[in-house]
Amino acid sequence: MTRPGHRGSGPGMLRDRSAAPLLRICLMALLGVLGATASARSIRLDEALDHLAADGHDVLFAADVIDASTPLELDDVDLGQVRRALAEIGFELERAGRQWVIVRRPQPGPDVAAATPEASPQTQPVLENVIVTGSRYRLAGEGAAGSVSTLSTDDLNTIPSLGGDAIRAAAALPGMSSVGVSAKPQIRGGLQDELLVRIDGVELLEAYHLADFQNIFSIVDDRAVHAIDVYTGGFPARYGNRMSGVIEITTGRSPAEPRREIGVSVFSLLANAQGRAGDVDYLVSARRGNLDQVLKRVDSSLGRPRYHDAFARARRALTPAAAITVGGFVSHDDVTLTEDETVSGSKVDSGYLWTRLEMDHGRGLASSTTLAYSRSDRHKRQSDLDDSSGAGGVLDHRQRVRKLAARADLAWVRGDARMEFGIDAEHGDAEYDSLAFVDRGAVGVALSGAAVRAHDLHLDPDGWSGGAYWAGDFAVGDRWRLQPGLRYDVQGYDPQGSNDQLSPRLGIRYAATAGLTLHGGIGRFHQPEALHELPVADGVAGFFAPQRADHYILGAEWLAARWTVTAAAYQKRYGRTKGRFENLFNPFVLVPELEPDRVFIRPKRARARGADLELRRQLGDRATLLLRYGYLDADDRLDGQWVPRRWSQRHTAHGMLSWQDEQFTAALALTWHSGWRGSLLPASVDEGVTLNVADWLNNRRLDPYVSLDVSVRRSWPVGRSRLTLFASVTNLLDRGNVAGIDYDAEAEDGVVTLAPARETLLPRVPSVGVLISF
């Protein structure tokens, strides 16, 4: 790799056009309008990159990919103009950490996937409705009409997050609602179960550790992650059966990074290795949670949270035009937590096996065929025997799920026209055994009209489901691109009959100027209740009808000098929803199914409206300033009135200042939002009187949420190995953010008195660890 002033030209050599200007920390309160551009002129590629380097954009290229003397037709020299000029001659810019890499436009086939995957750990500019086969190819926002962000390995190493969790890091992205407890976010006002999580193209049935305790951590080792694509709306037709978002995790690490690692932190022990054995590329990773050891030393009476996970993947080229991948993933939780007379235990075992055959058939046609087996077993045990509260109960819930899925995808590229086709089929069977007796006391009577709830359910649904899709991307003139899509899904496991859905989607992109691109998207998204999602623990014995949501999105991306700006306005309209259970007071409790404030909600309709803005500023060649703002208004239609959803955080502001070089990384992040919502009930209720939940649900906005988080990482070479120390602190200011309003109920003389009490969220949480790479 050459540095400025060294004109390397050997095959495969990357040229780094970085400069080292003085660090200038600038905050812009107002972005000026785009000025008039000068007339087009021809300039050599290397001269254009020198101009970009002076503006803080590091651009690398391989001399055997594009010649340094290649002329570019530019109106002005900025990143957007260079990107446009490169596109006109068949090349693209991809983000690689803090830098950009010039690559040829991708062609389908595993040979192409193998040629460039590791050079683009951040953004793969593949179009919104096109998949190029190869497990490393990801879908990116620069060609998408929907809303998508990509987190690279550098991002995951930098963003402060509890335990350094890979998926939790996505909570800081625009459109996310979070109060720092769960790693499973609500996306643009949607419910948590409206999110699809896939790893290397395989859906995860259980994507989180402590799944029965607020989904505290994901089951994915961040040290095995190559990139995470997060779709928050208008996602491509290849994704089905979810209404709000998609998290697509691509595993693998850069060959430049160490091949083997072992480490320990407050939250986990870990080990991983990546390398090549003969003609097989492999990746293995394993982790064990440390929370049980922490609690054992702090207070053993709190319980025993044990969990671990392991991942393995191997890929082999069969021919120059075909490759096969085999992967496996297991996760295990055995958690027992106690609080006074309340005991909750949960055992969750999940496992995945898959194989994928990728082929390049020539003439622009490529295919990917996947066969996957998934299993999930869960046993939940809860008891609340505190007589002083006047309420309590027991729950013993077991479920077993097995799924076999097959999927085939075809991609066809011819000039500026790109299309993809796909079909998938899945057979699954499930078993549920659930026994519960719950006395909700006077509060239960006031909220639902009944104090005692009980069920004894034994269900064994099974059957087929499947889908098919088509999507295209077509140039219309020099500035427009049209991206239509259509998806059809069918489910046959509901004893009451089969269901099918048709989901059309359309995206449009317009290149207004060299640096400014406008896009819009509209689409219909359906979500049937999956076999493993029946709320049997709450006494539900049948499937709800598939839900439906329509997405409307308008957005823009602007690249100029050191600024990258993205903005989007969106609206989601839910025309059909399912019933759900919520805890009216505080959702962050140990045994939510046994709490007296557990209520059933069945909205007739729902809606979510909002806007997201992200500004990224390069401060020199090492520091980055990131500013985000989000507006959200999410409501359910209950009993003829619009009722806010608990997680409808009206205003959200997030800022992060980060510094990164080869040995040191540091980040300081501040998150503020206007608070979730809680339910403020009357001071007293006559015994036997039932309140209308819609009148009281989420009728008060809680105090604003504030969290200051920091992370630091420092590495040292030790012989042929590398030692890395890392530390982070979540909620550095130890702010008592409010979780909800709980109530103590007391019945006397025919009146139930309700005394409110504020419940708070996570305190200051520090973490330290060490990693040895060799």
Short mmCIF file of C-alpha atoms in Angstrom, two decimals, residues 274-637:
data_model
loop_
_atom_site.label_atom_id
_atom_site.label_comp_id
_atom_site.label_asym_id
_atom_site.label_seq_id
_atom_site.Cartn_x
_atom_site.Cartn_y
_atom_site.Cartn_z
CA GLN A 274 -10.51 -17.47 10.68
CA GLY A 275 -8.22 -18.91 8.07
CA ARG A 276 -7.76 -21.30 5.22
CA ALA A 277 -7.22 -25.05 5.41
CA GLY A 278 -6.30 -26.36 2.00
CA ASP A 279 -8.90 -24.93 -0.35
CA VAL A 280 -11.51 -24.31 2.37
CA ASP A 281 -12.02 -20.89 3.99
CA TYR A 282 -13.31 -21.22 7.55
CA LEU A 283 -14.57 -19.11 10.45
CA VAL A 284 -15.32 -20.38 13.96
CA SER A 285 -16.43 -18.44 17.03
CA ALA A 286 -17.53 -19.32 20.56
CA ARG A 287 -18.62 -17.26 23.59
CA ARG A 288 -19.66 -17.90 27.18
CA GLY A 289 -21.54 -15.30 29.20
CA ASN A 290 -20.05 -14.15 32.49
CA LEU A 291 -23.16 -12.72 34.15
CA ASP A 292 -23.54 -15.77 36.39
CA GLN A 293 -20.01 -15.29 37.72
CA VAL A 294 -20.61 -11.57 38.25
CA LEU A 295 -23.81 -12.18 40.22
CA LYS A 296 -22.15 -14.97 42.18
CA ARG A 297 -19.65 -12.47 43.52
CA VAL A 298 -22.02 -9.51 43.87
CA ASP A 299 -25.17 -11.18 45.24
CA SER A 300 -25.73 -14.89 44.60
CA SER A 301 -29.34 -14.61 45.78
CA LEU A 302 -30.23 -12.69 42.58
CA GLY A 303 -29.99 -15.83 40.48
CA ARG A 304 -27.91 -17.68 37.90
CA PRO A 305 -27.95 -16.35 34.29
CA ARG A 306 -25.96 -18.82 32.16
CA TYR A 307 -25.71 -18.59 28.39
CA HIS A 308 -23.33 -19.37 25.54
CA ASP A 309 -23.23 -19.54 21.73
CA ALA A 310 -21.01 -20.97 18.98
CA PHE A 311 -20.77 -20.38 15.23
CA ALA A 312 -18.91 -22.13 12.40
CA ARG A 313 -18.79 -21.59 8.66
CA ALA A 314 -16.73 -23.13 5.83
CA ARG A 315 -16.67 -22.17 2.15
CA ARG A 316 -15.06 -24.04 -0.76
CA ALA A 317 -14.83 -23.18 -4.44
CA LEU A 318 -15.94 -26.20 -6.47
CA THR A 319 -15.09 -24.63 -9.85
CA PRO A 320 -14.19 -21.10 -10.96
CA ALA A 321 -17.94 -20.49 -11.31
CA ALA A 322 -19.36 -22.38 -8.31
CA ALA A 323 -18.85 -22.43 -4.55
CA ILE A 324 -20.49 -24.18 -1.62
CA THR A 325 -20.86 -22.93 1.95
CA VAL A 326 -21.76 -24.94 5.04
CA GLY A 327 -22.62 -23.24 8.33
CA GLY A 328 -23.85 -24.00 11.83
CA PHE A 329 -24.92 -21.97 14.86
CA VAL A 330 -26.01 -22.98 18.37
CA SER A 331 -27.18 -20.92 21.33
CA HIS A 332 -28.08 -21.99 24.87
CA ASP A 333 -29.64 -20.13 27.82
CA ASP A 334 -30.23 -21.50 31.31
CA VAL A 335 -31.33 -18.53 33.40
CA THR A 336 -32.81 -18.30 36.88
CA LEU A 337 -33.50 -14.90 38.46
CA THR A 338 -35.13 -14.10 41.79
CA GLU A 339 -36.55 -11.01 43.47
CA ASP A 340 -38.09 -11.40 46.93
CA GLU A 341 -40.82 -14.06 46.50
CA THR A 342 -40.66 -13.89 42.70
CA VAL A 343 -38.74 -16.57 40.80
CA SER A 344 -38.35 -16.82 37.04
CA GLY A 345 -36.47 -19.50 35.12
CA SER A 346 -35.93 -19.87 31.40
CA LYS A 347 -34.17 -22.48 29.29
CA VAL A 348 -33.79 -21.73 25.58
CA ASP A 349 -31.90 -23.93 23.12
CA SER A 350 -31.69 -23.04 19.45
CA GLY A 351 -29.64 -24.44 16.60
CA TYR A 352 -29.18 -23.88 12.87
CA LEU A 353 -27.56 -25.83 10.05
CA TRP A 354 -27.42 -24.64 6.46
CA THR A 355 -25.70 -25.17 3.15
CA ARG A 356 -25.62 -22.85 0.15
CA LEU A 357 -24.59 -23.47 -3.46
CA GLU A 358 -23.64 -20.38 -5.49
CA MET A 359 -23.20 -20.55 -9.25
CA ASP A 360 -22.33 -18.18 -12.08
CA HIS A 361 -24.14 -19.39 -15.20
CA GLY A 362 -22.63 -16.78 -17.52
CA ARG A 363 -24.29 -14.09 -19.62
CA GLY A 364 -25.20 -12.10 -16.52
CA LEU A 365 -27.09 -14.90 -14.75
CA ALA A 366 -26.21 -16.21 -11.28
CA SER A 367 -28.01 -18.36 -8.71
CA SER A 368 -27.92 -19.13 -5.02
CA THR A 369 -29.65 -22.18 -3.51
CA THR A 370 -29.94 -22.62 0.26
CA LEU A 371 -31.17 -25.47 2.44
CA ALA A 372 -31.53 -24.74 6.17
CA TYR A 373 -32.68 -26.57 9.29
CA SER A 374 -33.69 -24.66 12.44
CA ARG A 375 -34.78 -25.78 15.89
CA SER A 376 -35.83 -24.01 19.07
CA ASP A 377 -36.79 -25.37 22.48
CA ARG A 378 -38.02 -23.19 25.34
CA HIS A 379 -39.09 -23.88 28.91
CA LYS A 380 -40.31 -20.94 30.97
CA ARG A 381 -41.08 -21.28 34.69
CA GLN A 382 -42.44 -18.38 36.72
CA SER A 383 -43.88 -18.01 40.20
CA ASP A 384 -44.92 -15.01 42.26
CA LEU A 385 -46.05 -16.10 45.72
CA ASP A 386 -45.89 -12.79 47.60
CA ASP A 387 -49.18 -12.71 49.55
CA SER A 388 -48.66 -9.10 50.66
CA SER A 389 -49.39 -7.78 47.17
CA GLY A 390 -52.78 -9.47 46.94
CA ALA A 391 -51.80 -10.95 43.58
CA GLY A 392 -49.55 -13.68 42.20
CA GLY A 393 -49.52 -16.96 40.36
CA VAL A 394 -47.54 -19.65 38.58
CA LEU A 395 -46.69 -20.39 34.95
CA ASP A 396 -45.09 -23.46 33.37
CA HIS A 397 -44.70 -23.04 29.62
CA ARG A 398 -42.90 -25.30 27.11
CA GLN A 399 -42.58 -25.00 23.36
CA ARG A 400 -40.70 -26.95 20.71
CA VAL A 401 -40.23 -25.81 17.08
CA ARG A 402 -38.58 -27.53 14.10
CA LYS A 403 -38.27 -26.00 10.61
CA LEU A 404 -36.81 -27.15 7.29
CA ALA A 405 -36.50 -24.44 4.64
CA ALA A 406 -35.33 -24.31 1.03
CA ARG A 407 -34.68 -21.15 -0.96
CA ALA A 408 -33.53 -20.38 -4.51
CA ASP A 409 -32.54 -16.93 -5.82
CA LEU A 410 -31.67 -15.91 -9.37
CA ALA A 411 -29.98 -12.64 -10.36
CA TRP A 412 -29.75 -11.35 -13.92
CA VAL A 413 -27.73 -8.31 -15.01
CA ARG A 414 -27.66 -6.91 -18.52
CA GLY A 415 -26.30 -3.41 -18.97
CA ASP A 416 -28.33 -1.00 -16.86
CA ALA A 417 -31.12 -3.51 -16.31
CA ARG A 418 -31.00 -5.77 -13.25
CA MET A 419 -33.58 -8.26 -12.07
CA GLU A 420 -33.85 -10.94 -9.44
CA PHE A 421 -36.27 -13.77 -8.85
CA GLY A 422 -36.71 -16.04 -5.88
CA ILE A 423 -38.82 -18.77 -4.37
CA ASP A 424 -38.78 -20.33 -0.92
CA ALA A 425 -40.63 -23.13 0.85
CA GLU A 426 -40.67 -24.15 4.50
CA HIS A 427 -42.19 -26.95 6.54
CA GLY A 428 -42.45 -26.58 10.27
CA ASP A 429 -44.00 -28.25 13.28
CA ALA A 430 -44.42 -26.95 16.82
CA GLU A 431 -45.59 -28.23 20.17
CA TYR A 432 -46.91 -26.07 23.02
CA ASP A 433 -47.67 -27.17 26.57
CA SER A 434 -48.66 -24.31 28.85
CA LEU A 435 -50.20 -24.34 32.32
CA ALA A 436 -50.91 -21.17 34.32
CA PHE A 437 -52.93 -19.84 37.24
CA VAL A 438 -52.80 -16.09 37.89
CA ASP A 439 -54.61 -14.02 40.52
CA ARG A 440 -54.29 -10.36 39.49
CA GLY A 441 -56.14 -9.04 42.52
CA ALA A 442 -57.97 -5.71 42.71
CA VAL A 443 -55.81 -4.15 39.97
CA GLY A 444 -56.73 -6.94 37.57
CA VAL A 445 -60.42 -6.36 38.24
CA ALA A 446 -60.03 -2.61 37.65
CA LEU A 447 -58.20 -3.12 34.34
CA SER A 448 -59.76 -6.24 32.80
CA GLY A 449 -62.84 -7.00 34.89
CA ALA A 450 -61.45 -10.31 36.20
CA ALA A 451 -59.07 -11.16 39.01
CA VAL A 452 -58.30 -14.79 38.14
CA ARG A 453 -56.97 -16.07 34.82
CA ALA A 454 -56.01 -19.69 34.16
CA HIS A 455 -55.24 -21.92 31.19
CA ASP A 456 -54.12 -25.47 30.40
CA LEU A 457 -53.22 -25.62 26.70
CA HIS A 458 -51.68 -28.34 24.54
CA LEU A 459 -51.21 -27.44 20.86
CA ASP A 460 -49.26 -28.99 18.00
CA PRO A 461 -49.61 -26.87 14.82
CA ASP A 462 -47.65 -27.83 11.73
CA GLY A 463 -47.69 -27.20 8.00
CA TRP A 464 -46.13 -25.57 4.97
CA SER A 465 -45.45 -21.96 4.11
CA GLY A 466 -43.64 -20.33 1.23
CA GLY A 467 -43.25 -17.37 -1.05
CA ALA A 468 -42.00 -16.06 -4.37
CA TYR A 469 -40.78 -12.66 -5.48
CA TRP A 470 -39.63 -10.65 -8.49
CA ALA A 471 -37.76 -7.34 -8.42
CA GLY A 472 -36.07 -5.14 -10.95
CA ASP A 473 -33.93 -2.05 -11.31
CA PHE A 474 -34.08 -0.11 -14.58
CA ALA A 475 -32.50 3.12 -15.81
CA VAL A 476 -34.94 5.65 -17.23
CA GLY A 477 -32.89 8.31 -18.95
CA ASP A 478 -29.67 9.59 -17.42
CA ARG A 479 -30.97 10.55 -13.97
CA TRP A 480 -33.91 8.29 -13.09
CA ARG A 481 -34.02 4.71 -11.88
CA LEU A 482 -37.20 2.69 -11.46
CA GLN A 483 -37.24 -0.18 -8.92
CA PRO A 484 -40.45 -2.27 -8.97
CA GLY A 485 -41.00 -5.39 -6.91
CA LEU A 486 -43.71 -7.94 -6.18
CA ARG A 487 -43.93 -10.62 -3.51
CA TYR A 488 -46.42 -13.44 -2.91
CA ASP A 489 -46.59 -15.42 0.37
CA VAL A 490 -48.76 -18.29 1.55
CA GLN A 491 -49.15 -20.09 4.91
CA GLY A 492 -50.89 -23.42 5.48
CA TYR A 493 -50.32 -24.21 9.15
CA ASP A 494 -53.39 -22.48 10.59
CA PRO A 495 -56.05 -25.13 11.40
CA GLN A 496 -58.72 -22.62 10.36
CA GLY A 497 -57.39 -22.50 6.80
CA SER A 498 -54.56 -21.18 4.66
CA ASN A 499 -53.66 -17.53 4.15
CA ASP A 500 -51.98 -15.82 1.22
CA GLN A 501 -50.79 -12.26 0.62
CA LEU A 502 -49.66 -10.17 -2.35
CA SER A 503 -47.17 -7.38 -1.61
CA PRO A 504 -46.34 -4.89 -4.40
CA ARG A 505 -43.47 -2.42 -3.96
CA LEU A 506 -42.07 0.45 -6.03
CA GLY A 507 -38.99 2.60 -5.62
CA ILE A 508 -37.77 5.62 -7.60
CA ARG A 509 -34.39 7.36 -7.49
CA TYR A 510 -33.45 10.67 -9.09
CA ALA A 511 -29.91 12.03 -9.39
CA ALA A 512 -30.64 15.74 -8.98
CA THR A 513 -26.99 16.84 -9.00
CA ALA A 514 -23.64 15.13 -8.77
CA GLY A 515 -23.83 15.08 -4.97
CA LEU A 516 -27.58 15.06 -4.34
CA THR A 517 -29.84 12.05 -4.88
CA LEU A 518 -33.56 11.96 -4.12
CA HIS A 519 -35.53 8.77 -3.63
CA GLY A 520 -39.05 7.64 -2.86
CA GLY A 521 -40.65 4.32 -2.06
CA ILE A 522 -44.09 2.87 -1.53
CA GLY A 523 -44.88 -0.71 -0.63
CA ARG A 524 -47.16 -3.16 1.11
CA PHE A 525 -45.76 -5.46 3.78
CA HIS A 526 -47.50 -8.43 5.41
CA GLN A 527 -46.68 -10.31 8.60
CA PRO A 528 -48.31 -13.65 9.37
CA GLU A 529 -47.87 -15.06 12.84
CA ALA A 530 -45.06 -17.63 12.65
CA LEU A 531 -45.25 -21.11 14.17
CA HIS A 532 -42.92 -20.14 17.02
CA GLU A 533 -44.72 -16.86 17.82
CA LEU A 534 -48.04 -18.02 19.27
CA PRO A 535 -48.60 -16.19 22.63
CA VAL A 536 -49.68 -19.41 24.34
CA ALA A 537 -48.06 -18.31 27.62
CA ASP A 538 -50.78 -15.63 27.81
CA GLY A 539 -53.54 -18.16 27.11
CA VAL A 540 -53.97 -17.64 23.34
CA ALA A 541 -54.75 -20.87 21.47
CA GLY A 542 -55.10 -19.71 17.85
CA PHE A 543 -53.30 -17.73 15.17
CA PHE A 544 -54.21 -14.13 14.46
CA ALA A 545 -54.87 -13.18 10.85
CA PRO A 546 -51.78 -11.88 8.98
CA GLN A 547 -51.06 -8.22 9.63
CA ARG A 548 -50.63 -5.57 6.94
CA ALA A 549 -48.72 -2.28 6.76
CA ASP A 550 -48.16 0.21 3.94
CA HIS A 551 -44.89 2.18 3.83
CA TYR A 552 -44.46 5.61 2.24
CA ILE A 553 -40.94 7.08 2.17
CA LEU A 554 -39.30 10.21 0.74
CA GLY A 555 -35.59 10.69 1.22
CA ALA A 556 -32.39 12.35 0.09
CA GLU A 557 -28.63 11.81 0.28
CA TRP A 558 -26.13 14.60 -0.15
CA LEU A 559 -22.36 14.19 -0.43
CA ALA A 560 -20.23 17.34 -0.38
CA ALA A 561 -16.70 17.96 0.80
CA ARG A 562 -16.43 16.43 4.29
CA TRP A 563 -20.17 16.14 4.87
CA THR A 564 -22.47 13.19 4.28
CA VAL A 565 -26.13 14.01 4.89
CA THR A 566 -29.08 11.63 4.70
CA ALA A 567 -32.71 12.48 5.43
CA ALA A 568 -36.02 10.65 5.19
CA ALA A 569 -39.66 11.29 5.96
CA TYR A 570 -41.93 8.30 6.34
CA GLN A 571 -45.42 7.13 7.13
CA LYS A 572 -46.62 3.64 8.01
CA ARG A 573 -50.29 2.77 7.94
CA TYR A 574 -51.37 -0.48 9.55
CA GLY A 575 -54.61 -1.59 7.95
CA ARG A 576 -54.75 -4.86 9.86
CA THR A 577 -53.17 -5.60 13.24
CA LYS A 578 -53.16 -8.47 15.70
CA GLY A 579 -53.92 -8.50 19.41
CA ARG A 580 -51.05 -8.25 21.88
CA PHE A 581 -50.40 -8.27 25.61
CA GLU A 582 -48.72 -5.40 27.43
CA ASN A 583 -47.96 -4.43 30.99
CA LEU A 584 -49.74 -1.16 31.57
CA PHE A 585 -47.38 0.15 34.25
CA ASN A 586 -43.78 -1.00 33.90
CA PRO A 587 -42.82 -3.38 31.07
CA PHE A 588 -39.33 -4.08 32.52
CA VAL A 589 -40.33 -6.62 35.15
CA LEU A 590 -39.19 -10.14 36.00
CA VAL A 591 -42.47 -12.02 35.37
CA PRO A 592 -44.59 -9.90 32.99
CA GLU A 593 -47.21 -12.64 32.42
CA LEU A 594 -48.01 -12.77 36.15
CA GLU A 595 -48.19 -9.04 36.85
CA PRO A 596 -51.60 -7.56 37.80
CA ASP A 597 -51.33 -4.85 35.10
CA ARG A 598 -51.16 -7.35 32.21
CA VAL A 599 -53.79 -6.29 29.64
CA PHE A 600 -54.86 -7.44 26.18
CA ILE A 601 -54.84 -4.81 23.42
CA ARG A 602 -56.46 -5.28 20.01
CA PRO A 603 -56.07 -2.13 17.87
CA LYS A 604 -58.36 -1.72 14.91
CA ARG A 605 -55.66 0.20 13.05
CA ALA A 606 -52.28 1.77 13.77
CA ARG A 607 -50.04 4.41 12.28
CA ALA A 608 -46.51 5.78 12.57
CA ARG A 609 -45.22 9.05 11.14
CA GLY A 610 -41.79 10.55 11.41
CA ALA A 611 -38.58 11.90 9.96
CA ASP A 612 -34.91 10.97 10.33
CA LEU A 613 -31.84 13.12 9.73
CA GLU A 614 -28.19 12.07 9.88
CA LEU A 615 -25.14 14.28 9.39
CA ARG A 616 -21.65 12.80 9.25
CA ARG A 617 -18.62 15.09 9.28
CA GLN A 618 -15.01 14.01 8.79
CA LEU A 619 -12.76 16.01 11.11
CA GLY A 620 -9.37 15.44 9.56
CA ASP A 621 -8.39 11.89 8.67
CA ARG A 622 -8.98 10.24 12.07
CA ALA A 623 -11.96 11.87 13.76
CA THR A 624 -15.63 11.75 12.86
CA LEU A 625 -18.58 13.73 14.14
CA LEU A 626 -22.00 12.09 13.83
CA LEU A 627 -25.25 13.94 14.52
CA ARG A 628 -28.73 12.43 14.30
CA TYR A 629 -32.24 13.69 14.88
CA GLY A 630 -35.50 11.77 14.72
CA TYR A 631 -39.16 12.65 15.05
CA LEU A 632 -41.73 9.91 15.73
CA ASP A 633 -45.45 9.78 16.37
CA ALA A 634 -46.86 6.22 16.68
CA ASP A 635 -50.46 5.46 17.67
CA ASP A 636 -53.00 2.64 17.96
CA ARG A 637 -56.68 3.03 17.17
#
